Amino acid sequence: MPEEQNQEKQDQEKQNIKAKIKSLSRRQLMALGGLGALGALVPARLLLGIWELESHTPPESDWVPPPNPDFRFGMVMDLGLCVGCRRCAYGCKLENNIPDAISPLYIMLMETEKLSVKDYELPHEGLRLGNRLQYTRIRKDRAYMPLQCNHCANSPCEKVCPTHATYKAPDGIVMIDYNKCIGCRYCMQSCPYNARRFNWVKPEIPPDRVNPLVPIRSHGVVEKCTFCIHRTRRGQTTRCVEVCPNKVRTFGNLNDPESEVSKLIMSHRSWRLKERMNTGPKLWYIRSSGRKPMKWYTPLPPPTNIRGMKS
């Protein structure tokens, strides 16, 4: 009996330590890492009593509304309408305070061969050798494909994060707690969509370009698309949807069969990237007739009022 009680006490202590680790901020975890050499000499429960340090970004509750569990956000992209103008990438950059040092941006535009719907369902998922991200001229004989975080239902990045900085919100958005991110970049290695970015240097953004609704991340953390959580949880759409001149993107609630995204998925021959990996991506692709109303042959420059504000 005493042995069982002792074992229960040890198990409880382990659970308490795990809970404490999960609650630590990024700076505290980095400080713990600096004390790793003492780990063999100092009990873990004493190391966990580390002093409180100021967080470098506000808690999520300070800049976004709480999630609605009845919502499950997703997006549909019509490749038949995409002309590769990069307006979505520009709008995302300004909306989410992405520094110039981060490249590629959250949203990547891939130039590829013109493919049929059947071609996109091949093992290469439409991404063939010879694709280019850094194109400077839009060509009629090429197709363009946006790539970004897929907010997977079964996200590999969430599973490998040692500090639980990456987590899935009830509305399906995969988020990062920047106060818990220690910059190990395991999530970047595990992401099958190459959708995460690392802040190698201190972000520098002109004051007149800062969006006050989004916190500026510090250097040494990973960041990515959030489906413009500060907008979408308030009933708005994402900025990339809003600025797209050809209406390539549609965003909405996948739990609502009457939403536009649900109708597009059901009414078209839709597909998702790397579905065979069982990640459950929430980005669907369709290909309409391909009648593109715009006739641009160079990528458009970023507009000055992409957030509806003069900069």
Tab-separated table of N, CA and C in Angstrom, residues 72 117 120-127 145 150 152-154 156 192-193 265 268-286:
chain	number	residue	atom	x	y	z
A	72	ARG	N	-16.110	26.230	-38.389
A	72	ARG	CA	-14.897	25.532	-38.829
A	72	ARG	C	-14.488	26.189	-40.141
A	117	VAL	N	-7.760	19.468	-64.536
A	117	VAL	CA	-8.152	19.027	-63.195
A	117	VAL	C	-7.593	17.644	-62.910
A	120	TYR	N	-3.991	17.631	-61.673
A	120	TYR	CA	-3.764	18.052	-60.294
A	120	TYR	C	-3.947	16.900	-59.312
A	121	GLU	N	-4.614	15.848	-59.727
A	121	GLU	CA	-4.866	14.730	-58.831
A	121	GLU	C	-3.799	13.646	-58.942
A	122	LEU	N	-2.761	13.890	-59.747
A	122	LEU	CA	-1.652	12.954	-59.841
A	122	LEU	C	-0.806	13.020	-58.569
A	123	PRO	N	0.079	12.059	-58.348
A	123	PRO	CA	0.880	12.051	-57.114
A	123	PRO	C	1.626	13.345	-56.834
A	124	HIS	N	2.048	14.051	-57.894
A	124	HIS	CA	2.763	15.307	-57.661
A	124	HIS	C	1.817	16.439	-57.272
A	125	GLU	N	0.521	16.175	-57.275
A	125	GLU	CA	-0.490	17.154	-56.864
A	125	GLU	C	-0.376	18.455	-57.661
A	126	GLY	N	0.045	18.359	-58.922
A	126	GLY	CA	0.103	19.558	-59.746
A	126	GLY	C	1.366	20.363	-59.574
A	127	LEU	N	2.254	19.961	-58.664
A	127	LEU	CA	3.491	20.716	-58.450
A	127	LEU	C	4.621	19.981	-59.159
A	145	MET	N	-0.690	29.062	-58.981
A	145	MET	CA	-1.280	28.314	-57.875
A	145	MET	C	-0.836	28.909	-56.543
A	150	ASN	N	-2.375	25.326	-44.547
A	150	ASN	CA	-3.641	24.657	-44.817
A	150	ASN	C	-4.487	24.452	-43.569
A	152	CYS	N	-4.446	22.398	-41.039
A	152	CYS	CA	-4.826	20.989	-41.083
A	152	CYS	C	-5.624	20.558	-39.857
A	153	ALA	N	-6.589	19.691	-40.094
A	153	ALA	CA	-7.346	19.106	-38.994
A	153	ALA	C	-6.469	18.152	-38.193
A	154	ASN	N	-5.547	17.494	-38.877
A	154	ASN	CA	-4.612	16.568	-38.233
A	154	ASN	C	-3.210	17.111	-38.481
A	156	PRO	N	0.558	18.045	-38.487
A	156	PRO	CA	1.840	17.508	-38.008
A	156	PRO	C	2.607	18.507	-37.151
A	192	PRO	N	4.142	19.757	-44.276
A	192	PRO	CA	4.261	19.255	-45.663
A	192	PRO	C	3.998	20.329	-46.713
A	193	TYR	N	3.588	21.527	-46.282
A	193	TYR	CA	3.238	22.587	-47.227
A	193	TYR	C	4.240	23.750	-47.221
A	265	ILE	N	-17.377	23.515	-52.859
A	265	ILE	CA	-16.749	22.201	-52.716
A	265	ILE	C	-17.654	21.105	-53.256
A	268	HIS	N	-18.267	21.552	-57.432
A	268	HIS	CA	-17.141	21.456	-58.351
A	268	HIS	C	-16.324	20.205	-58.053
A	269	ARG	N	-15.513	19.851	-58.982
A	269	ARG	CA	-14.573	18.764	-58.760
A	269	ARG	C	-13.386	19.330	-57.984
A	270	SER	N	-13.473	19.303	-56.684
A	270	SER	CA	-12.483	19.946	-55.825
A	270	SER	C	-11.437	18.941	-55.360
A	271	TRP	N	-10.291	19.463	-54.981
A	271	TRP	CA	-9.239	18.606	-54.433
A	271	TRP	C	-8.414	19.417	-53.436
A	272	ARG	N	-7.636	18.697	-52.639
A	272	ARG	CA	-6.740	19.306	-51.657
A	272	ARG	C	-5.335	18.763	-51.863
A	273	LEU	N	-4.343	19.529	-51.427
A	273	LEU	CA	-2.957	19.115	-51.611
A	273	LEU	C	-2.561	18.050	-50.601
A	274	LYS	N	-1.899	17.020	-51.089
A	274	LYS	CA	-1.313	15.973	-50.244
A	274	LYS	C	-2.327	15.347	-49.307
A	275	GLU	N	-3.527	15.110	-49.818
A	275	GLU	CA	-4.576	14.484	-49.003
A	275	GLU	C	-4.159	13.104	-48.512
A	276	ARG	N	-3.295	12.445	-49.271
A	276	ARG	CA	-2.896	11.086	-48.902
A	276	ARG	C	-2.084	11.047	-47.612
A	277	MET	N	-1.610	12.201	-47.150
A	277	MET	CA	-0.868	12.249	-45.894
A	277	MET	C	-1.793	12.300	-44.684
A	278	ASN	N	-3.114	12.368	-44.955
A	278	ASN	CA	-4.111	12.369	-43.886
A	278	ASN	C	-3.949	13.553	-42.938
A	279	THR	N	-3.573	14.710	-43.484
A	279	THR	CA	-3.449	15.903	-42.653
A	279	THR	C	-4.776	16.653	-42.512
A	280	GLY	N	-5.723	16.384	-43.376
A	280	GLY	CA	-7.013	17.073	-43.306
A	280	GLY	C	-6.907	18.557	-43.596
A	281	PRO	N	-6.290	18.954	-44.735
A	281	PRO	CA	-6.158	20.388	-45.040
A	281	PRO	C	-7.507	21.060	-45.236
A	282	LYS	N	-7.571	22.339	-44.901
A	282	LYS	CA	-8.815	23.096	-45.031
A	282	LYS	C	-8.778	24.076	-46.194
A	283	LEU	N	-7.857	23.854	-47.124
A	283	LEU	CA	-7.823	24.619	-48.358
A	283	LEU	C	-8.181	23.690	-49.501
A	284	TRP	N	-9.241	24.052	-50.219
A	284	TRP	CA	-9.681	23.284	-51.378
A	284	TRP	C	-9.342	24.061	-52.645
A	285	TYR	N	-9.057	23.341	-53.702
A	285	TYR	CA	-8.808	23.945	-55.003
A	285	TYR	C	-9.862	23.463	-55.991
A	286	ILE	N	-10.305	24.374	-56.835
A	286	ILE	CA	-11.192	24.020	-57.941
A	286	ILE	C	-10.637	24.683	-59.190
